[in-house]
Every structure is written in structure tokens, then in C-alpha cells.
PDB file of C-alpha atoms in Angstrom:
ATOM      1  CA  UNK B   1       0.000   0.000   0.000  1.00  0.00           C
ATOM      2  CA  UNK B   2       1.187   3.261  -1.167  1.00  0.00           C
ATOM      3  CA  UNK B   3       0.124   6.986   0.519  1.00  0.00           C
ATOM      4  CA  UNK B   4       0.973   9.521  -2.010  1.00  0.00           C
ATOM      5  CA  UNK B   5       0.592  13.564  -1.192  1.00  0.00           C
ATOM      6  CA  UNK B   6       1.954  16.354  -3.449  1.00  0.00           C
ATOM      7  CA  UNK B   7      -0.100  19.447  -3.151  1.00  0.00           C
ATOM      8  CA  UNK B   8       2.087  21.883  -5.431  1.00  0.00           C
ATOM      9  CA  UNK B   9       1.636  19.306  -8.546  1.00  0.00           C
ATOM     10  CA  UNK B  10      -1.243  16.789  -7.715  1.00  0.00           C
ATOM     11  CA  UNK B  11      -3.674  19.011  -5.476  1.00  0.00           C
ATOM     12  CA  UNK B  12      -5.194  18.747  -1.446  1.00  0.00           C
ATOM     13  CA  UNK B  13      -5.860  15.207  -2.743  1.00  0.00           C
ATOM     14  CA  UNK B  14      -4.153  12.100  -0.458  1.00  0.00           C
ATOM     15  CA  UNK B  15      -3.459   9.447  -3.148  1.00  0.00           C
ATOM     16  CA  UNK B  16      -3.711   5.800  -1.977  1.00  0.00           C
ATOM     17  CA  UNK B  17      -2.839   3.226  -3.834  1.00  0.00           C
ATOM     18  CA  UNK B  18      -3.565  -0.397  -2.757  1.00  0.00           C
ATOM     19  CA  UNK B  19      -2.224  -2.805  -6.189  1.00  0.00           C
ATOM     20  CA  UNK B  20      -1.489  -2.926  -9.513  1.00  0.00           C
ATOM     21  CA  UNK B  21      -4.577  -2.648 -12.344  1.00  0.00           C
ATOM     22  CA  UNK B  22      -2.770  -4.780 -14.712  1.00  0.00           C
ATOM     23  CA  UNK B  23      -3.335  -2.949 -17.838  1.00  0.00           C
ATOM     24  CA  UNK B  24      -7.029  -3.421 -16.824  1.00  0.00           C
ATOM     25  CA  UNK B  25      -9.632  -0.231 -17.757  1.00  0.00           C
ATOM     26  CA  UNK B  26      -9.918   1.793 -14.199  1.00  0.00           C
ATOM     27  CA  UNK B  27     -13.426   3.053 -13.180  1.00  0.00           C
ATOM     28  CA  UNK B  28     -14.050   5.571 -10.502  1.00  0.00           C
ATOM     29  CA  UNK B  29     -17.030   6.251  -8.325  1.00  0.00           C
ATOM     30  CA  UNK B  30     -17.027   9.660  -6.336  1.00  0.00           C
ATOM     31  CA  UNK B  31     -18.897  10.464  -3.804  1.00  0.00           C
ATOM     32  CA  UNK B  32     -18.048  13.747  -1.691  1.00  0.00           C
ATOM     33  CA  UNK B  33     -14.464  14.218  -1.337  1.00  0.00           C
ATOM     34  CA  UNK B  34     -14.023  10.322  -1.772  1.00  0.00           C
ATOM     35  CA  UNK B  35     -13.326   8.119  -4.887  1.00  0.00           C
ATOM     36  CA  UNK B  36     -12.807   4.692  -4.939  1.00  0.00           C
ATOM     37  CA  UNK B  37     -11.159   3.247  -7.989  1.00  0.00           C
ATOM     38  CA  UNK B  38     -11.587  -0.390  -9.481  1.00  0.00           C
ATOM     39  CA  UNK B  39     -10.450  -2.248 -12.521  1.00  0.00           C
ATOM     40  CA  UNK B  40     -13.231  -4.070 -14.413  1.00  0.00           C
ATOM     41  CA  UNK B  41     -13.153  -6.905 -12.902  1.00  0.00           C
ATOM     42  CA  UNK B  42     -14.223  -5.880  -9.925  1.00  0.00           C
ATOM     43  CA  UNK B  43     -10.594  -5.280  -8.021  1.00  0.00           C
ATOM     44  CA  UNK B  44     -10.452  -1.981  -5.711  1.00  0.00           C
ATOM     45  CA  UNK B  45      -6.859  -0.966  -6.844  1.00  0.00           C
ATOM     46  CA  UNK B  46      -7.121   2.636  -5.055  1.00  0.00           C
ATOM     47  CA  UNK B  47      -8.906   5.775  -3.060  1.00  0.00           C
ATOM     48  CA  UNK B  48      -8.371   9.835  -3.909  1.00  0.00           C
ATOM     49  CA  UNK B  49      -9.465  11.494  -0.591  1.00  0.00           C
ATOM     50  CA  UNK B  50      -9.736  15.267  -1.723  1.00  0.00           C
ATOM     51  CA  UNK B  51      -9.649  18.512   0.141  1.00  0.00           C
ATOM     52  CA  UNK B  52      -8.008  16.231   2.875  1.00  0.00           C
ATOM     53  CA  UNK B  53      -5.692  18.699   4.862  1.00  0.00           C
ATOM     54  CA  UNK B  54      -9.461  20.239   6.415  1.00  0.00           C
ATOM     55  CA  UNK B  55      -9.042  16.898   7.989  1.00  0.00           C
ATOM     56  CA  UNK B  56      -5.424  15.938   8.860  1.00  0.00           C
ATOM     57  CA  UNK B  57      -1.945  17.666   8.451  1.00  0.00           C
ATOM     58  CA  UNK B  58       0.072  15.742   6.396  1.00  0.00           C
ATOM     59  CA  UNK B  59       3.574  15.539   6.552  1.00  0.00           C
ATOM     60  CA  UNK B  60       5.939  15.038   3.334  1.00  0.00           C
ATOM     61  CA  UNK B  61       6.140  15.315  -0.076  1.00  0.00           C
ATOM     62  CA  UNK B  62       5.911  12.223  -2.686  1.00  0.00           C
ATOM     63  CA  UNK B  63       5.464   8.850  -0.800  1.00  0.00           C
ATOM     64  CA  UNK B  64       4.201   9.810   2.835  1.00  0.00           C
ATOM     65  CA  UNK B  65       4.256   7.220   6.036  1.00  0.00           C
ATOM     66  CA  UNK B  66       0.764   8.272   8.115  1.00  0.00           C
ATOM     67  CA  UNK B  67      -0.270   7.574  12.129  1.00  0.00           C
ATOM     68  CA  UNK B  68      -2.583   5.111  12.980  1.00  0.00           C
ATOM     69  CA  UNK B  69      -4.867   7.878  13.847  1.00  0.00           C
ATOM     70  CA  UNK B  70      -4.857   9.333  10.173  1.00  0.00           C
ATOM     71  CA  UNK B  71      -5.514   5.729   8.786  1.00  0.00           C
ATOM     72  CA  UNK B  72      -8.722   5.646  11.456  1.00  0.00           C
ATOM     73  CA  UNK B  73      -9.626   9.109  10.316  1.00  0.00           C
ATOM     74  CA  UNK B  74      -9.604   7.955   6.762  1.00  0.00           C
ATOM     75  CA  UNK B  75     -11.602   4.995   7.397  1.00  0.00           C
ATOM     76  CA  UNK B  76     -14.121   6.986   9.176  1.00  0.00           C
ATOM     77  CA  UNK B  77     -14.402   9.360   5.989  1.00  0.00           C
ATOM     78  CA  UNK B  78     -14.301   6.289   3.399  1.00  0.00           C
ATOM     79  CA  UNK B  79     -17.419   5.091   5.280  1.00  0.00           C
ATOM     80  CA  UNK B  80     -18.851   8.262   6.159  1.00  0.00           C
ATOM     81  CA  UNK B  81     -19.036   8.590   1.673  1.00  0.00           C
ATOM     82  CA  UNK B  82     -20.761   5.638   2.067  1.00  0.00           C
ATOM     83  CA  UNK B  83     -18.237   2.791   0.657  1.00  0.00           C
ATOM     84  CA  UNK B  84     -18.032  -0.494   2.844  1.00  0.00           C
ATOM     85  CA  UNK B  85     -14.390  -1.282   2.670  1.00  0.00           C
ATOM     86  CA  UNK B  86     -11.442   0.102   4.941  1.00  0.00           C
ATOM     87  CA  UNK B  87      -8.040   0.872   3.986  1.00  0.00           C
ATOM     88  CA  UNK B  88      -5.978  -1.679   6.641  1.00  0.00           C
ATOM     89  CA  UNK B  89      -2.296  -0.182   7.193  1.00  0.00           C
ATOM     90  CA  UNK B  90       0.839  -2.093   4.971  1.00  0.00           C
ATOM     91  CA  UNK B  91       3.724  -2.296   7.326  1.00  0.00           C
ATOM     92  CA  UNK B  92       6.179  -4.655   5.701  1.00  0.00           C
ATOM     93  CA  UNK B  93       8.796  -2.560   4.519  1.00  0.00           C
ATOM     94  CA  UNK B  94       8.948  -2.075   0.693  1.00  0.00           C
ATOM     95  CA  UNK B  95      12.812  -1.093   0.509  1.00  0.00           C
ATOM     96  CA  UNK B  96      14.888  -3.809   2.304  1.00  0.00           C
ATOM     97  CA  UNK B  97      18.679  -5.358   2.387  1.00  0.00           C
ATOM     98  CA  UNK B  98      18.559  -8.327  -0.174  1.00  0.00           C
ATOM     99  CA  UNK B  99      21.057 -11.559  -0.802  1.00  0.00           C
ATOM    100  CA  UNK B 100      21.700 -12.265  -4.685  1.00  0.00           C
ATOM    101  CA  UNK B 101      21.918 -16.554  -3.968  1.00  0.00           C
ATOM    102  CA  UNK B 102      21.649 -17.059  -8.065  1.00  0.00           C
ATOM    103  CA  UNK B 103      22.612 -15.147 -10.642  1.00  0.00           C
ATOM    104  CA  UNK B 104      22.036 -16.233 -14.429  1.00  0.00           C
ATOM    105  CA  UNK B 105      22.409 -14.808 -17.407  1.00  0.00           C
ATOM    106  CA  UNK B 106      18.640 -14.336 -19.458  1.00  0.00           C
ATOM    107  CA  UNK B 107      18.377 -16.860 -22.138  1.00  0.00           C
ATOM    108  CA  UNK B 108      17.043 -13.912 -24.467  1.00  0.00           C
ATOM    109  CA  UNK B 109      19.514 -10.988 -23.623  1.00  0.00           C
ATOM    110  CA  UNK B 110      23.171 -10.112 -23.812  1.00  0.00           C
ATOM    111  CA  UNK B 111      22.768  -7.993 -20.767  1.00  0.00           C
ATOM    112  CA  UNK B 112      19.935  -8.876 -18.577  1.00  0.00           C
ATOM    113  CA  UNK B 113      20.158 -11.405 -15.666  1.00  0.00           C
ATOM    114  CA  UNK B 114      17.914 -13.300 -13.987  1.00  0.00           C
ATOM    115  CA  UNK B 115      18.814 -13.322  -9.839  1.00  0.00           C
ATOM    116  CA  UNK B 116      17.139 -15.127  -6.872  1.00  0.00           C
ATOM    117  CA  UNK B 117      16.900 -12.552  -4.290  1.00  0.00           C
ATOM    118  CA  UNK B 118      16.399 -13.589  -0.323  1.00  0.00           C
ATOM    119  CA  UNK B 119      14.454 -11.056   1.177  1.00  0.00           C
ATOM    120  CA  UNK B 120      12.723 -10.677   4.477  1.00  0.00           C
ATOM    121  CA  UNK B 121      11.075 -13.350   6.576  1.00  0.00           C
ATOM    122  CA  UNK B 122      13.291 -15.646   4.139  1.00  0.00           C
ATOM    123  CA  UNK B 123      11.569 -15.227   1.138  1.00  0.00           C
ATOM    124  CA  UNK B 124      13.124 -15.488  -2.302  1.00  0.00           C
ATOM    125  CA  UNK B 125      12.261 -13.269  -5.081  1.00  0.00           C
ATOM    126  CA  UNK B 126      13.120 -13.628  -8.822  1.00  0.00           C
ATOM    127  CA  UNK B 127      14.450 -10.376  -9.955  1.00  0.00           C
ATOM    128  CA  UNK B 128      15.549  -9.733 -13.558  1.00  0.00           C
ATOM    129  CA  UNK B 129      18.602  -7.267 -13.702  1.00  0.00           C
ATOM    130  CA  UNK B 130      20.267  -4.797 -16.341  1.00  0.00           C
ATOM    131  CA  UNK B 131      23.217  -4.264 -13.986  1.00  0.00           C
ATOM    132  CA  UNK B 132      26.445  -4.947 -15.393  1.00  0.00           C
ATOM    133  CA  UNK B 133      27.689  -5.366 -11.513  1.00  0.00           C
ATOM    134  CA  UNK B 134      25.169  -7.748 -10.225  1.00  0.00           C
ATOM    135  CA  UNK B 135      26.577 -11.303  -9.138  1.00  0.00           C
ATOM    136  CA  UNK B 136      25.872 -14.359  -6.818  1.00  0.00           C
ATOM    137  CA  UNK B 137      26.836 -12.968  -3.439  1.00  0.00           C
ATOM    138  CA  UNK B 138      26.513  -9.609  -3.371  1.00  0.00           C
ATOM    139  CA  UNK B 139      24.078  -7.580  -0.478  1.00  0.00           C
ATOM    140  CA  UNK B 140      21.887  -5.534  -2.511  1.00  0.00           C
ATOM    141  CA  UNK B 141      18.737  -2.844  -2.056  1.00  0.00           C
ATOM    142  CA  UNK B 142      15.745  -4.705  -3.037  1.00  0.00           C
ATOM    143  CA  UNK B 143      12.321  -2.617  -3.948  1.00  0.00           C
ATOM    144  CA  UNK B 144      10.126  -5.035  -3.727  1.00  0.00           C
ATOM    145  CA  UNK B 145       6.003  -5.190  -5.126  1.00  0.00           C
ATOM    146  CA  UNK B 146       4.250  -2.587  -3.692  1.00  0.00           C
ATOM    147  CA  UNK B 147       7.412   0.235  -3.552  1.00  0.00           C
ATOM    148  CA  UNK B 148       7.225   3.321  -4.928  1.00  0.00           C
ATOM    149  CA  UNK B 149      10.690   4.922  -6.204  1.00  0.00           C
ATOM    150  CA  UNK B 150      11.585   8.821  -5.322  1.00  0.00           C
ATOM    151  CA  UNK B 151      10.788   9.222  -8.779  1.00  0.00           C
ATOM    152  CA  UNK B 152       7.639   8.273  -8.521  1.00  0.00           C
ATOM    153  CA  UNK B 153       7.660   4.626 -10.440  1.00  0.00           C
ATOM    154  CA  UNK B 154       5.914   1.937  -8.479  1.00  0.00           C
ATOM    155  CA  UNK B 155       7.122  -1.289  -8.578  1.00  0.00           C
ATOM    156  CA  UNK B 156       4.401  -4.355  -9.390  1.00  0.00           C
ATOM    157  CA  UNK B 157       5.407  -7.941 -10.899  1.00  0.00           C
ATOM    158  CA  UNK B 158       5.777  -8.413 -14.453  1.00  0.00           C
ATOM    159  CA  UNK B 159       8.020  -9.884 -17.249  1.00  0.00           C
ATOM    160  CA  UNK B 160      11.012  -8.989 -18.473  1.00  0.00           C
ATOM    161  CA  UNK B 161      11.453 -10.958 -21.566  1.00  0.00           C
ATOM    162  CA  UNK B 162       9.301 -13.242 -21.143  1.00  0.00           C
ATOM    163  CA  UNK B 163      10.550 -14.239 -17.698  1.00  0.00           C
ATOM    164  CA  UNK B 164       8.395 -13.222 -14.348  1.00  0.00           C
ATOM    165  CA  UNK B 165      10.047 -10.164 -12.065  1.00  0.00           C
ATOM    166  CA  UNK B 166       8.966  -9.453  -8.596  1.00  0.00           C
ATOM    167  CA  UNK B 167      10.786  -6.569  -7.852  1.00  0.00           C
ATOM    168  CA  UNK B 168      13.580  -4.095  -8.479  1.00  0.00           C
ATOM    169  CA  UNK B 169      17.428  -4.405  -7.270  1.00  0.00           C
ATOM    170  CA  UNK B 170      17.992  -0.418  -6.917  1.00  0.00           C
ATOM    171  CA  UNK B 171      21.190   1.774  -8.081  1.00  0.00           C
ATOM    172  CA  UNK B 172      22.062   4.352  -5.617  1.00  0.00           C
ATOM    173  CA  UNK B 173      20.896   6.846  -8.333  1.00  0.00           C
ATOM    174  CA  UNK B 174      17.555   5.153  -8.616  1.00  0.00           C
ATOM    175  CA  UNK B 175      17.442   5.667  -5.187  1.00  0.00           C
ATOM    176  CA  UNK B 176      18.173   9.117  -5.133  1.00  0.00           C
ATOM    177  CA  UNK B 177      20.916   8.891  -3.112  1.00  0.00           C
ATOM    178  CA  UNK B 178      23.481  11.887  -1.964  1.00  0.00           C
ATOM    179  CA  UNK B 179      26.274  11.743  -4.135  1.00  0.00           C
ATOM    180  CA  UNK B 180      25.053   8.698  -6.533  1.00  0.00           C
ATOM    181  CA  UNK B 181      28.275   7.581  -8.844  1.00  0.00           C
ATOM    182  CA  UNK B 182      27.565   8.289 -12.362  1.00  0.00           C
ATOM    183  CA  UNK B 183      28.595   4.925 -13.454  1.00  0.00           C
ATOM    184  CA  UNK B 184      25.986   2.474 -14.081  1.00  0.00           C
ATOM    185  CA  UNK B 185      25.474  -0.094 -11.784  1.00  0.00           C
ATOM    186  CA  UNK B 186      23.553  -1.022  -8.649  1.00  0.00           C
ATOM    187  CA  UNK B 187      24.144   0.067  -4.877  1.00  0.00           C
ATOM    188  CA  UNK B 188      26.502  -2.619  -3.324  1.00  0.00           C
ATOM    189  CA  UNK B 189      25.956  -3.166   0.121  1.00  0.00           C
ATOM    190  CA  UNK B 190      28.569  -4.291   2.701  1.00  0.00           C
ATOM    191  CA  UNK B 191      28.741  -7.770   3.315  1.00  0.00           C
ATOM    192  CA  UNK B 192      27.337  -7.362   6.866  1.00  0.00           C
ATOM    193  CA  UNK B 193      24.070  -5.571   6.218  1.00  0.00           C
ATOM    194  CA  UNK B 194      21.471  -7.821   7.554  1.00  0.00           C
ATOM    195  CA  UNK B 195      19.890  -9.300   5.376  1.00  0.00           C
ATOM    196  CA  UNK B 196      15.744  -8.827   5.043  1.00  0.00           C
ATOM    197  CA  UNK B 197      16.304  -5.771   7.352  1.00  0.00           C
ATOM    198  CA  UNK B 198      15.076  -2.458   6.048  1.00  0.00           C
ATOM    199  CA  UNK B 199      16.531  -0.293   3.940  1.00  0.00           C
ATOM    200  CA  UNK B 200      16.261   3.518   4.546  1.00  0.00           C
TER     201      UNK B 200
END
């Protein structure tokens, strides 16, 4: 689950986005200052809660972390719209420390790779990889489904020819990090960064 807030470009509007709409045609039902969105068939992928700081002060720009108390107030104005649902809180970190265990090249690309990635709570994602630096052993920063980037890209599975991809193994520049290397590549970590912990 995503909260998204940028009043200079986007409006007083909290963005929340709960999955992917696979390509699927969105539909949107307002009512008041709430809108629920769905794909067609039948999936709610999202809400837009508008004029929202005459209810809460939200803090941030981009991708914004909320209290407990703003998720209850924005419950209490889904239902007071008159949807049914409730918007329950995502807390597995989306950015974490990741182990490359395989590393192989893609059967249809001269530079794409196709890594098994241990994550948190020791599961493995397949992650396919453009890096020219990735390799089996290396500590890594893993966005996985459900992350959105500082630039604004969320990351959902897919393919990457023709072979599935649950996630994204992050340059520092991806990552927007203070004095990112030019050089292409992703963000090695050091060898004792704990593995599944979170990255921030």
C-alpha cells in the first residue's frame, strides 16, 4: 500500500494506492471528497481522498508514512461517503537489504540477468537485472512489489522478456541517493548488512 501527497503538482488530494490494475480499464465512483477506484473486474486498486488537509496535516512530499490515527480518520471518511471497505495499514517494509543466492544470465539478452533474491522473513524473489555489476553474493537494495521509487515509479510484478520479475534491485541513483556515482550499476551493500532488514 502506497500513501501519495503532493499538493504543489497533484492538489489537497491524499493518493492511496492499494495494487497494480494490470493494464485493466480503471473506473471511478465519487462520492463527496471520496473516490474509490476499481479495474473491471471488480478489483479496488485505489482511493483519492480530496480537500483532505481540512481533515489531517500531512507531513511530506511524494510517498508519505501516516499515524494510525490518520488511517482511522480515513476509514471513518471512506465510510462516512458511504463505501463499505477500509483501507488496513501495509507495514512490511517495501525497501529492504537483499542476498543475490543465483545469478544467471537471461536466455534472451546479452545484458539482462535473472537473480534469486532472499528477502525478508526468508523469502526469495526472482528479480531480472540490467546491472552490469550484479553477481551471486553480493548484499543488494531490493524494492520489492508494492514500492514506490523517489521518482515516482511503483514497482508491481511483471516480465522482463518473457521471464516473471517481482521486484527491483535499486542503483544508488535510482534511489536518489546523496552523491550517486555516475557509473551504471547497482548500490553494493557491505557484506554485513542484515539481510531482510530495512533499507532507509
Amino acid at each position: 500500500m502506497i500513501f501519495a501527497y503532493n499538493k504543489e503538482y497533484v492538489g489537497d488530494t491524499l493518493l492511496i494506492v492499494l495494487a497494480d490494475d494490470r493494464g485493466m480499464k480503471q473506473q471511478v465512483q465519487r462520492q463527496g471528497n471520496v473516490a474509490k477506484l476499481t479495474t473491471e473486474d471488480g478489483r479496488t486498486i485505489g482511493w483519492n481522498l480530496f480537500a483532505i488537509s481540512e481533515k489531517m496535516t500531512i507531513e511530506g512530499n511524494g510517498q508519505v508514512t501516516l499515524t494510525d490515527a490518520q488511517l482511522a480518520t480515513i476509514n471513518e471518511l471512506i465510510q462516512e461517503a458511504g463505501f463499505s471497505e477500509t483501507v488496513v495499514k501495509d507495514a512490511e517494509p517495501k525497501f529492504v537489504v537483499g542476498y543475490v543466492q543465483e545469478c544467471e544470465a537471461h536466455p534472451d539478452s546479452d545484458h539482462l540477468s535473472i537473480t534469486k533474491v532472499k528477502v525478508d522473513e526468508g523469502k526469495v524473489l526472482q528479480i531480472v537485472c540490467g546491472a552490469p555489476n550484479i553477481r551471486k553474493g553480493l548484499k543488494v537494495v531490493v524494492a520489492k512489489p508494492g514500492a514506490m521509487m523517489p521518482d515516482g515509479l511503483l514497482i508491481w510484478p511483471g516480465e522482463l522478456r518473457g521471464v516473471a520479475c517481482a521486484g527491483m534491485i535499486c542503483s544508488a541513483k535510482e534511489l536518489q541517493l546523496t552523491n550517486a556515482p555516475k557509473k551504471r550499476g547497482i548500490l553494493e551493500l557491505p557484506q554485513d548488512a542484515e539481510t531482510g532488514s530495512a533499507f532507509k
